[in-house]
Tab-separated table of C-alpha atoms and ligand atoms in Angstrom:
chain	number	residue	atom	x	y	z
A	21	UNK	CA	18.480	-31.007	5.467
A	22	UNK	CA	18.055	-27.377	6.343
A	23	UNK	CA	14.836	-26.770	4.478
A	24	UNK	CA	11.169	-25.983	4.893
A	25	UNK	CA	8.708	-27.445	2.400
A	26	UNK	CA	5.631	-25.429	1.474
A	27	UNK	CA	2.580	-27.284	0.143
A	28	UNK	CA	0.332	-25.501	-2.312
A	29	UNK	CA	-2.281	-26.411	-4.877
A	30	UNK	CA	0.373	-26.534	-7.578
A	31	UNK	CA	2.381	-29.069	-5.553
A	32	UNK	CA	5.138	-28.136	-3.158
A	33	UNK	CA	8.355	-26.161	-3.110
A	34	UNK	CA	11.375	-26.136	-0.810
A	35	UNK	CA	12.768	-23.138	1.010
A	36	UNK	CA	16.449	-23.840	1.568
A	37	UNK	CA	18.910	-22.023	3.797
A	38	UNK	CA	22.623	-21.730	3.126
A	39	UNK	CA	25.428	-19.763	1.544
A	40	UNK	CA	24.621	-17.671	-1.488
A	41	UNK	CA	27.066	-19.458	-3.800
A	42	UNK	CA	25.332	-22.765	-3.088
A	43	UNK	CA	22.034	-21.323	-4.315
A	44	UNK	CA	23.334	-21.696	-7.826
A	45	UNK	CA	24.667	-25.261	-7.444
A	46	UNK	CA	24.225	-27.211	-9.524
A	47	UNK	CA	24.048	-24.292	-11.884
A	48	UNK	CA	20.886	-24.903	-13.890
A	49	UNK	CA	21.523	-25.036	-17.597
A	50	UNK	CA	19.357	-22.606	-19.373
A	51	UNK	CA	19.182	-20.234	-16.385
A	52	UNK	CA	18.554	-16.499	-16.625
A	53	UNK	CA	19.418	-14.177	-13.753
A	54	UNK	CA	17.268	-11.129	-13.056
A	55	UNK	CA	18.676	-8.771	-10.421
A	56	UNK	CA	19.152	-5.075	-9.689
A	57	UNK	CA	22.220	-2.839	-9.738
A	58	UNK	CA	22.743	-2.722	-5.967
A	59	UNK	CA	22.519	-6.481	-5.598
A	60	UNK	CA	24.724	-7.008	-8.635
A	61	UNK	CA	27.483	-4.756	-7.224
A	62	UNK	CA	27.410	-6.489	-3.868
A	63	UNK	CA	26.836	-10.118	-4.886
A	64	UNK	CA	27.369	-10.372	-8.629
A	65	UNK	CA	30.607	-12.274	-7.971
A	66	UNK	CA	28.618	-15.132	-6.438
A	67	UNK	CA	26.102	-15.379	-9.282
A	68	UNK	CA	26.589	-17.933	-12.041
A	69	UNK	CA	29.000	-16.379	-14.505
A	70	UNK	CA	27.741	-18.298	-17.534
A	71	UNK	CA	24.070	-17.432	-17.138
A	72	UNK	CA	22.834	-14.310	-18.916
A	73	UNK	CA	22.151	-11.600	-16.340
A	74	UNK	CA	19.703	-8.724	-16.584
A	75	UNK	CA	20.608	-5.935	-14.157
A	76	UNK	CA	17.650	-3.613	-13.550
A	77	UNK	CA	17.434	-0.232	-11.870
A	78	UNK	CA	16.794	-0.600	-8.121
A	79	UNK	CA	13.460	0.622	-6.805
A	80	UNK	CA	9.713	0.147	-7.003
A	81	UNK	CA	9.617	1.852	-10.433
A	82	UNK	CA	10.993	-1.360	-11.937
A	83	UNK	CA	7.755	-3.185	-11.017
A	84	UNK	CA	6.109	-1.617	-14.094
A	85	UNK	CA	4.353	-2.945	-17.187
A	86	UNK	CA	7.188	-1.442	-19.236
A	87	UNK	CA	9.957	-3.308	-17.411
A	88	UNK	CA	7.762	-6.424	-17.277
A	89	UNK	CA	7.667	-6.311	-21.083
A	90	UNK	CA	11.391	-5.561	-21.318
A	91	UNK	CA	12.233	-8.703	-19.333
A	92	UNK	CA	10.102	-10.809	-21.709
A	93	UNK	CA	11.863	-9.221	-24.701
A	94	UNK	CA	15.230	-9.943	-23.132
A	95	UNK	CA	14.358	-13.594	-22.472
A	96	UNK	CA	13.035	-14.128	-25.983
A	97	UNK	CA	16.014	-12.425	-27.619
A	98	UNK	CA	18.367	-14.795	-25.789
A	99	UNK	CA	16.379	-17.857	-26.744
A	100	UNK	CA	14.851	-18.670	-23.365
A	101	UNK	CA	12.330	-21.484	-23.752
A	102	UNK	CA	9.776	-23.369	-21.678
A	103	UNK	CA	12.540	-25.328	-19.980
A	104	UNK	CA	14.398	-22.224	-18.842
A	105	UNK	CA	14.750	-21.201	-15.195
A	106	UNK	CA	14.614	-17.633	-13.968
A	107	UNK	CA	16.802	-16.856	-10.981
A	108	UNK	CA	15.299	-13.840	-9.205
A	109	UNK	CA	18.141	-12.451	-7.096
A	110	UNK	CA	17.191	-9.372	-5.096
A	111	UNK	CA	14.648	-7.773	-2.800
A	112	UNK	CA	10.880	-7.878	-3.080
A	113	UNK	CA	10.881	-5.709	-6.181
A	114	UNK	CA	12.964	-8.186	-8.161
A	115	UNK	CA	11.127	-11.143	-6.619
A	116	UNK	CA	7.675	-9.784	-7.500
A	117	UNK	CA	8.675	-8.672	-11.001
A	118	UNK	CA	10.776	-11.665	-12.044
A	119	UNK	CA	8.337	-14.039	-10.333
A	120	UNK	CA	5.483	-12.584	-12.367
A	121	UNK	CA	7.524	-12.754	-15.569
A	122	UNK	CA	8.224	-16.419	-14.784
A	123	UNK	CA	4.489	-16.979	-14.366
A	124	UNK	CA	3.738	-15.601	-17.820
A	125	UNK	CA	6.758	-16.125	-20.091
A	126	UNK	CA	5.683	-18.883	-22.492
A	127	UNK	CA	2.784	-19.504	-20.072
A	128	UNK	CA	5.139	-20.187	-17.215
A	129	UNK	CA	8.715	-21.239	-16.547
A	130	UNK	CA	10.561	-22.288	-13.406
A	131	UNK	CA	11.572	-19.568	-10.970
A	132	UNK	CA	14.104	-19.791	-8.156
A	133	UNK	CA	13.688	-16.968	-5.673
A	134	UNK	CA	16.916	-15.794	-4.042
A	135	UNK	CA	15.744	-13.010	-1.694
A	136	UNK	CA	18.466	-10.602	-0.579
A	137	UNK	CA	16.599	-8.226	1.738
A	138	UNK	CA	15.310	-9.126	5.178
A	139	UNK	CA	11.808	-8.177	4.040
A	140	UNK	CA	11.994	-10.445	1.013
A	141	UNK	CA	13.426	-13.339	3.037
A	142	UNK	CA	10.756	-13.319	5.728
A	143	UNK	CA	7.843	-12.212	3.578
A	144	UNK	CA	7.699	-11.615	-0.164
A	145	UNK	CA	9.636	-14.659	-1.397
A	146	UNK	CA	7.293	-17.055	0.419
A	147	UNK	CA	3.652	-17.616	-0.456
A	148	UNK	CA	3.510	-17.382	-4.218
A	149	UNK	CA	2.111	-13.889	-4.663
A	150	UNK	CA	3.772	-12.035	-7.534
A	151	UNK	CA	2.774	-8.720	-9.063
A	152	UNK	CA	3.647	-5.460	-10.731
A	153	UNK	CA	2.205	-1.965	-10.317
A	154	UNK	CA	0.187	0.258	-12.624
A	155	UNK	CA	0.239	4.043	-12.218
A	156	UNK	CA	-2.937	4.072	-10.112
A	157	UNK	CA	-2.340	1.025	-7.991
A	158	UNK	CA	0.332	-1.114	-6.410
A	159	UNK	CA	0.325	-4.868	-7.112
A	160	UNK	CA	-2.761	-4.536	-9.323
A	161	UNK	CA	-1.486	-6.869	-12.044
A	162	UNK	CA	-0.265	-10.194	-10.755
A	163	UNK	CA	-0.785	-13.847	-10.028
A	164	UNK	CA	-0.549	-16.613	-7.503
A	165	UNK	CA	2.502	-18.381	-8.879
A	166	UNK	CA	4.578	-20.370	-6.418
A	167	UNK	CA	8.334	-20.450	-7.031
A	168	UNK	CA	10.021	-23.739	-7.843
A	169	UNK	CA	12.437	-23.104	-4.988
A	170	UNK	CA	13.455	-20.376	-2.552
A	171	UNK	CA	17.073	-20.033	-1.463
A	172	UNK	CA	17.681	-17.910	1.626
A	173	UNK	CA	21.178	-16.790	2.430
A	174	UNK	CA	21.388	-14.494	5.444
A	175	UNK	CA	24.949	-13.534	4.514
A	176	UNK	CA	23.495	-11.335	1.767
A	177	UNK	CA	21.981	-9.131	4.466
A	178	UNK	CA	25.455	-7.938	5.530
A	179	UNK	CA	25.558	-5.493	2.599
A	180	UNK	CA	22.045	-4.183	3.140
A	181	UNK	CA	21.825	-0.493	4.136
A	182	UNK	CA	20.871	-0.240	7.816
A	183	UNK	CA	17.560	1.437	7.053
A	184	UNK	CA	16.588	-1.484	4.800
A	185	UNK	CA	17.535	-3.990	7.494
A	186	UNK	CA	15.441	-2.176	10.089
A	187	UNK	CA	12.626	-1.972	7.549
A	188	UNK	CA	12.545	-5.775	7.386
A	189	UNK	CA	12.545	-5.993	11.189
A	190	UNK	CA	9.029	-4.517	11.119
A	191	UNK	CA	7.706	-7.664	9.444
A	192	UNK	CA	9.763	-9.827	11.818
A	193	UNK	CA	8.226	-8.078	14.833
A	194	UNK	CA	4.825	-8.519	13.190
A	195	UNK	CA	5.202	-12.321	13.159
A	196	UNK	CA	5.890	-12.368	16.883
A	197	UNK	CA	2.915	-10.145	17.583
A	198	UNK	CA	0.414	-12.041	15.426
A	199	UNK	CA	1.467	-15.619	16.002
A	200	UNK	CA	4.406	-16.373	18.270
A	201	UNK	CA	4.925	-15.105	21.835
A	202	UNK	CA	8.203	-17.062	22.059
A	203	UNK	CA	9.585	-15.306	18.991
A	204	UNK	CA	8.333	-12.016	20.392
A	205	UNK	CA	10.202	-12.565	23.650
A	206	UNK	CA	13.337	-13.697	21.818
A	207	UNK	CA	13.305	-10.514	19.732
A	208	UNK	CA	13.380	-8.362	22.848
A	209	UNK	CA	16.419	-10.187	24.216
A	210	UNK	CA	18.890	-9.173	21.482
A	211	UNK	CA	20.049	-6.224	19.453
A	212	UNK	CA	19.496	-7.291	15.877
A	213	UNK	CA	21.858	-6.760	12.971
A	214	UNK	CA	22.862	-8.715	9.886
A	215	UNK	CA	25.829	-10.102	11.831
A	216	UNK	CA	23.853	-11.395	14.817
A	217	UNK	CA	24.465	-15.175	14.930
A	218	UNK	CA	20.840	-15.837	15.900
A	219	UNK	CA	19.452	-14.011	12.876
A	220	UNK	CA	19.181	-17.066	10.574
A	221	UNK	CA	17.077	-18.876	13.167
A	222	UNK	CA	14.781	-15.852	13.427
A	223	UNK	CA	14.392	-15.677	9.647
A	224	UNK	CA	13.679	-19.395	9.571
A	225	UNK	CA	11.028	-19.059	12.253
A	226	UNK	CA	9.298	-16.250	10.354
A	227	UNK	CA	9.353	-18.271	7.140
A	228	UNK	CA	7.840	-21.235	8.944
A	229	UNK	CA	5.084	-19.063	10.421
A	230	UNK	CA	4.293	-17.694	6.965
A	231	UNK	CA	4.332	-21.228	5.544
A	232	UNK	CA	1.773	-22.303	8.097
A	233	UNK	CA	-0.547	-19.418	7.241
A	234	UNK	CA	-0.276	-19.641	3.447
A	235	UNK	CA	-0.773	-23.406	3.514
A	236	UNK	CA	-4.064	-22.957	5.329
A	237	UNK	CA	-5.216	-19.975	3.231
A	238	UNK	CA	-3.275	-20.084	-0.031
A	239	UNK	CA	-5.594	-17.767	-1.937
A	240	UNK	CA	-6.329	-15.263	0.812
A	241	UNK	CA	-9.943	-16.362	1.192
A	242	UNK	CA	-10.715	-17.358	4.781
A	243	UNK	CA	-9.231	-14.471	6.761
A	244	UNK	CA	-6.167	-16.345	7.965
A	245	UNK	CA	-3.753	-14.951	5.386
A	246	UNK	CA	-5.241	-11.550	6.199
A	247	UNK	CA	-3.702	-11.800	9.688
A	248	UNK	CA	-0.331	-11.241	7.954
A	249	UNK	CA	-1.827	-7.843	7.183
A	250	UNK	CA	-1.719	-6.652	10.802
A	251	UNK	CA	-0.645	-3.000	10.704
A	252	UNK	CA	-1.194	-2.884	6.950
A	253	UNK	CA	-4.615	-1.174	6.746
A	254	UNK	CA	-3.074	1.945	8.263
A	255	UNK	CA	0.384	1.263	6.825
A	256	UNK	CA	-0.811	0.994	3.233
A	257	UNK	CA	-2.918	4.156	3.654
A	258	UNK	CA	0.169	6.026	4.876
A	259	UNK	CA	2.268	4.725	1.988
A	260	UNK	CA	-0.402	5.651	-0.563
A	261	UNK	CA	-0.964	9.117	0.934
A	262	UNK	CA	2.785	9.712	0.649
A	263	UNK	CA	2.789	8.317	-2.912
A	264	UNK	CA	5.236	5.640	-1.808
A	265	UNK	CA	7.897	8.214	-1.066
A	266	UNK	CA	9.137	9.075	2.367
A	267	UNK	CA	8.215	5.964	4.319
A	268	UNK	CA	9.470	2.482	3.508
A	269	UNK	CA	6.873	-0.288	3.724
A	270	UNK	CA	8.167	-1.645	7.031
A	271	UNK	CA	8.272	1.835	8.530
A	272	UNK	CA	4.667	2.455	7.493
A	273	UNK	CA	3.376	-0.826	8.905
A	274	UNK	CA	5.332	-0.283	12.130
A	275	UNK	CA	3.314	2.878	12.700
A	276	UNK	CA	0.257	0.986	11.478
A	277	UNK	CA	0.694	-1.780	14.068
A	278	UNK	CA	0.696	0.798	16.862
A	279	UNK	CA	-2.356	2.674	15.559
A	280	UNK	CA	-4.281	-0.521	14.860
A	281	UNK	CA	-3.566	-1.841	18.337
A	282	UNK	CA	-4.974	1.411	19.700
A	283	UNK	CA	-8.099	0.590	17.681
A	284	UNK	CA	-8.109	-2.920	19.190
A	285	UNK	CA	-7.951	-1.425	22.675
A	286	UNK	CA	-10.744	1.044	21.921
A	287	UNK	CA	-13.168	-1.587	20.648
A	288	UNK	CA	-12.399	-3.804	23.624
A	289	UNK	CA	-10.671	-6.476	21.531
A	290	UNK	CA	-7.329	-5.961	23.263
A	291	UNK	CA	-6.469	-5.064	26.845
A	292	UNK	CA	-5.423	-1.521	27.709
A	293	UNK	CA	-1.687	-1.013	27.412
A	294	UNK	CA	-1.111	-3.400	24.506
A	295	UNK	CA	-0.497	-0.565	22.021
A	296	UNK	CA	2.176	0.749	24.366
A	297	UNK	CA	3.831	-2.683	24.400
A	298	UNK	CA	3.751	-2.775	20.599
A	299	UNK	CA	5.270	0.711	20.419
A	300	UNK	CA	8.132	-0.363	22.711
A	301	UNK	CA	9.052	-3.167	20.330
A	302	UNK	CA	8.928	-0.829	17.338
A	303	UNK	CA	11.032	1.854	19.010
A	304	UNK	CA	13.585	-0.662	20.237
A	305	UNK	CA	14.725	-1.628	16.737
A	306	UNK	CA	14.849	1.964	15.527
A	307	UNK	CA	11.582	2.069	13.576
A	308	UNK	CA	9.372	5.185	13.617
A	309	UNK	CA	6.377	5.154	15.956
A	310	UNK	CA	4.415	8.047	14.503
A	311	UNK	CA	4.006	10.294	11.483
A	312	UNK	CA	2.576	13.762	10.942
A	313	UNK	CA	-0.015	12.370	8.503
A	314	UNK	CA	-1.782	10.620	11.384
A	315	UNK	CA	-3.294	13.995	12.218
A	316	UNK	CA	-5.077	13.921	8.841
A	317	UNK	CA	-7.748	11.238	9.153
A	318	UNK	CA	-9.665	12.833	6.282
A	319	UNK	CA	-6.805	11.796	3.997
A	320	UNK	CA	-6.241	8.355	5.476
A	321	UNK	CA	-9.787	7.049	6.119
A	322	UNK	CA	-10.866	7.028	2.433
A	323	UNK	CA	-7.655	5.178	1.560
A	324	UNK	CA	-8.387	2.576	4.273
A	325	UNK	CA	-11.831	1.968	2.791
A	326	UNK	CA	-10.075	0.985	-0.444
A	327	UNK	CA	-8.006	-1.661	1.357
A	328	UNK	CA	-8.325	-5.113	-0.229
A	329	UNK	CA	-9.681	-6.514	3.080
A	330	UNK	CA	-12.545	-4.024	3.069
A	331	UNK	CA	-16.039	-5.189	2.149
A	332	UNK	CA	-19.110	-3.015	1.767
A	333	UNK	CA	-17.344	0.257	2.472
A	334	UNK	CA	-16.364	-0.333	6.083
A	335	UNK	CA	-12.813	-0.351	7.389
A	336	UNK	CA	-11.360	-3.809	7.962
A	337	UNK	CA	-8.319	-4.485	10.127
A	338	UNK	CA	-6.423	-7.534	11.287
A	339	UNK	CA	-6.047	-6.845	14.987
A	340	UNK	CA	-4.155	-8.493	17.823
A	341	UNK	CA	-6.100	-9.430	20.940
A	342	UNK	CA	-2.867	-10.114	22.791
A	343	UNK	CA	0.691	-10.944	21.817
A	344	UNK	CA	0.594	-13.986	19.539
A	345	UNK	CA	-3.081	-13.808	18.596
A	346	UNK	CA	-4.510	-12.017	15.566
A	347	UNK	CA	-7.874	-11.948	13.819
A	348	UNK	CA	-9.445	-10.169	10.866
A	349	UNK	CA	-12.141	-7.754	12.057
A	350	UNK	CA	-14.196	-6.968	8.933
A	351	UNK	CA	-15.713	-3.770	10.237
A	352	UNK	CA	-14.288	-1.314	12.760
A	353	UNK	CA	-16.131	1.942	13.509
A	354	UNK	CA	-14.700	5.006	11.749
A	355	UNK	CA	-14.869	6.977	14.981
A	356	UNK	CA	-12.514	4.560	16.733
A	357	UNK	CA	-10.107	4.704	13.795
A	358	UNK	CA	-10.098	8.512	13.859
A	359	UNK	CA	-9.490	8.525	17.604
A	360	UNK	CA	-6.701	5.958	17.334
A	361	UNK	CA	-5.004	7.885	14.521
A	362	UNK	CA	-5.005	11.166	16.320
A	363	UNK	CA	-4.191	9.628	19.679
A	364	UNK	CA	-7.352	10.922	21.331
B	8	LIG	N1	4.782	-10.915	-2.953
B	8	LIG	C1	4.579	-10.673	-1.685
B	8	LIG	O1	3.962	-11.456	-0.962
B	8	LIG	C2	5.130	-9.409	-1.111
B	8	LIG	C3	5.138	-9.222	0.274
B	8	LIG	C4	5.719	-8.064	0.779
B	8	LIG	C5	6.277	-7.115	-0.078
B	8	LIG	N2	6.237	-7.326	-1.431
B	8	LIG	C6	6.835	-6.360	-2.356
B	8	LIG	O2	8.220	-6.255	-2.063
B	8	LIG	C7	8.686	-4.976	-2.487
B	8	LIG	C8	9.602	-4.420	-1.431
B	8	LIG	O3	10.686	-5.302	-1.263
B	8	LIG	P1	12.048	-4.835	-0.551
B	8	LIG	O4	11.726	-4.156	0.717
B	8	LIG	O5	12.924	-6.012	-0.529
B	8	LIG	O6	12.574	-3.687	-1.519
B	8	LIG	P2	13.606	-3.646	-2.739
B	8	LIG	O7	13.540	-4.854	-3.566
B	8	LIG	O8	13.357	-2.336	-3.396
B	8	LIG	O9	15.029	-3.604	-2.008
B	8	LIG	C9	15.343	-2.514	-1.188
B	8	LIG	C10	16.697	-1.886	-1.562
B	8	LIG	O10	17.743	-2.743	-1.132
B	8	LIG	C11	18.642	-3.020	-2.214
B	8	LIG	N3	19.188	-4.345	-1.942
B	8	LIG	C12	18.547	-5.531	-2.010
B	8	LIG	N4	19.315	-6.508	-1.534
B	8	LIG	C13	20.493	-5.941	-1.177
B	8	LIG	C14	21.685	-6.455	-0.594
B	8	LIG	N5	21.804	-7.726	-0.238
B	8	LIG	N6	22.707	-5.577	-0.376
B	8	LIG	C15	22.572	-4.258	-0.692
B	8	LIG	N7	21.459	-3.721	-1.211
B	8	LIG	C16	20.428	-4.558	-1.450
B	8	LIG	C17	17.798	-2.883	-3.442
B	8	LIG	O11	18.571	-2.610	-4.573
B	8	LIG	C18	16.901	-1.699	-3.067
B	8	LIG	O12	17.595	-0.499	-3.269
B	8	LIG	C19	7.463	-4.133	-2.752
B	8	LIG	O13	7.303	-3.947	-4.136
B	8	LIG	C20	6.310	-4.966	-2.199
B	8	LIG	O14	5.103	-4.776	-2.905
B	8	LIG	C21	5.690	-8.451	-1.950
B	9	LIG	ZN1	4.067	-6.078	4.684
């Protein structure tokens, strides 16, 4: 069977690969579909026609306390009960929101994740983290709540806007850089698009790498899960400084991976030239390699200190020592970060 099984403290759940229509077979009785308008226009025809469907506005703004409450109201008004199943069909926004609703509605109901963006397929749908945002912080309210099943259908990626596809490639490249030199080499040998026949095997490989990490550090405690955060100390600071407008997450972490590898070189953790190699991979898929905000370390450094990996006020980064090897460094000198940001 084409599936990967993830073990977690709550038990285990399968990640299955196949056509979208098969995700809903057998159609669970008592199922409730949560999706967004873009996904509904493109793939609504493949969703179960008898299940009630809530179509939300696309975008991060839907990961709010307000919409979180609205989804609960909707479920209750339609008589959803503890035996109901939520089908979360969409990108990471829908997955995080509907996954968190599933964790809390009547103290928890089943949730099938059907990720429809590359980013959601290789990252957010796997690992059990679900959350919503509050005005002053992203993913502040949430839970560890593993799905009951994940269904990945790469055909859904054919309707994804190109920028969103490329955005997901940043996380794909990240997996090669932090954990898999073979994947890294494979990525450089193709031009990637939703129609590339090798894409499903790449997605599968990324999912399996994430499975391995989250199984060994389910609750983000021993530094291993933090390696998935390579590029994210700088990336999150960029996103926050731009108030989550302007750069998509993958674009921000792409720039972050380059800057952080410059830090790794400076502190002698990585060999000279590695940041250049990282930048080549980023450029190759059409992701940005720099941003004007990098010249403003006074804006970015305080945001990096607020990173969830940071302890005791110093800047923490998950850095690569070479391709395929990553480690959480709890404290990197500010001066090296400033120099790496500004390219000094
Ligand atoms: N839980 C986790 O571990 C985790 C990990 C990474 C990211 N996230 C979260 O994921 C979110 C970002 O996810 P995303 O990048 O998937 O963004 P998204 O859900 O906003 O989707 C991006 C855009 O693509 C559209 N779309 C989705 N699937 C489509 C399809 N098949 N065809 C056409 N359009 C489609 C959406 O409507 C949206 O406009 C963030 O909120 C982030 O915090 C969570
Ligand atoms: Zn990420």
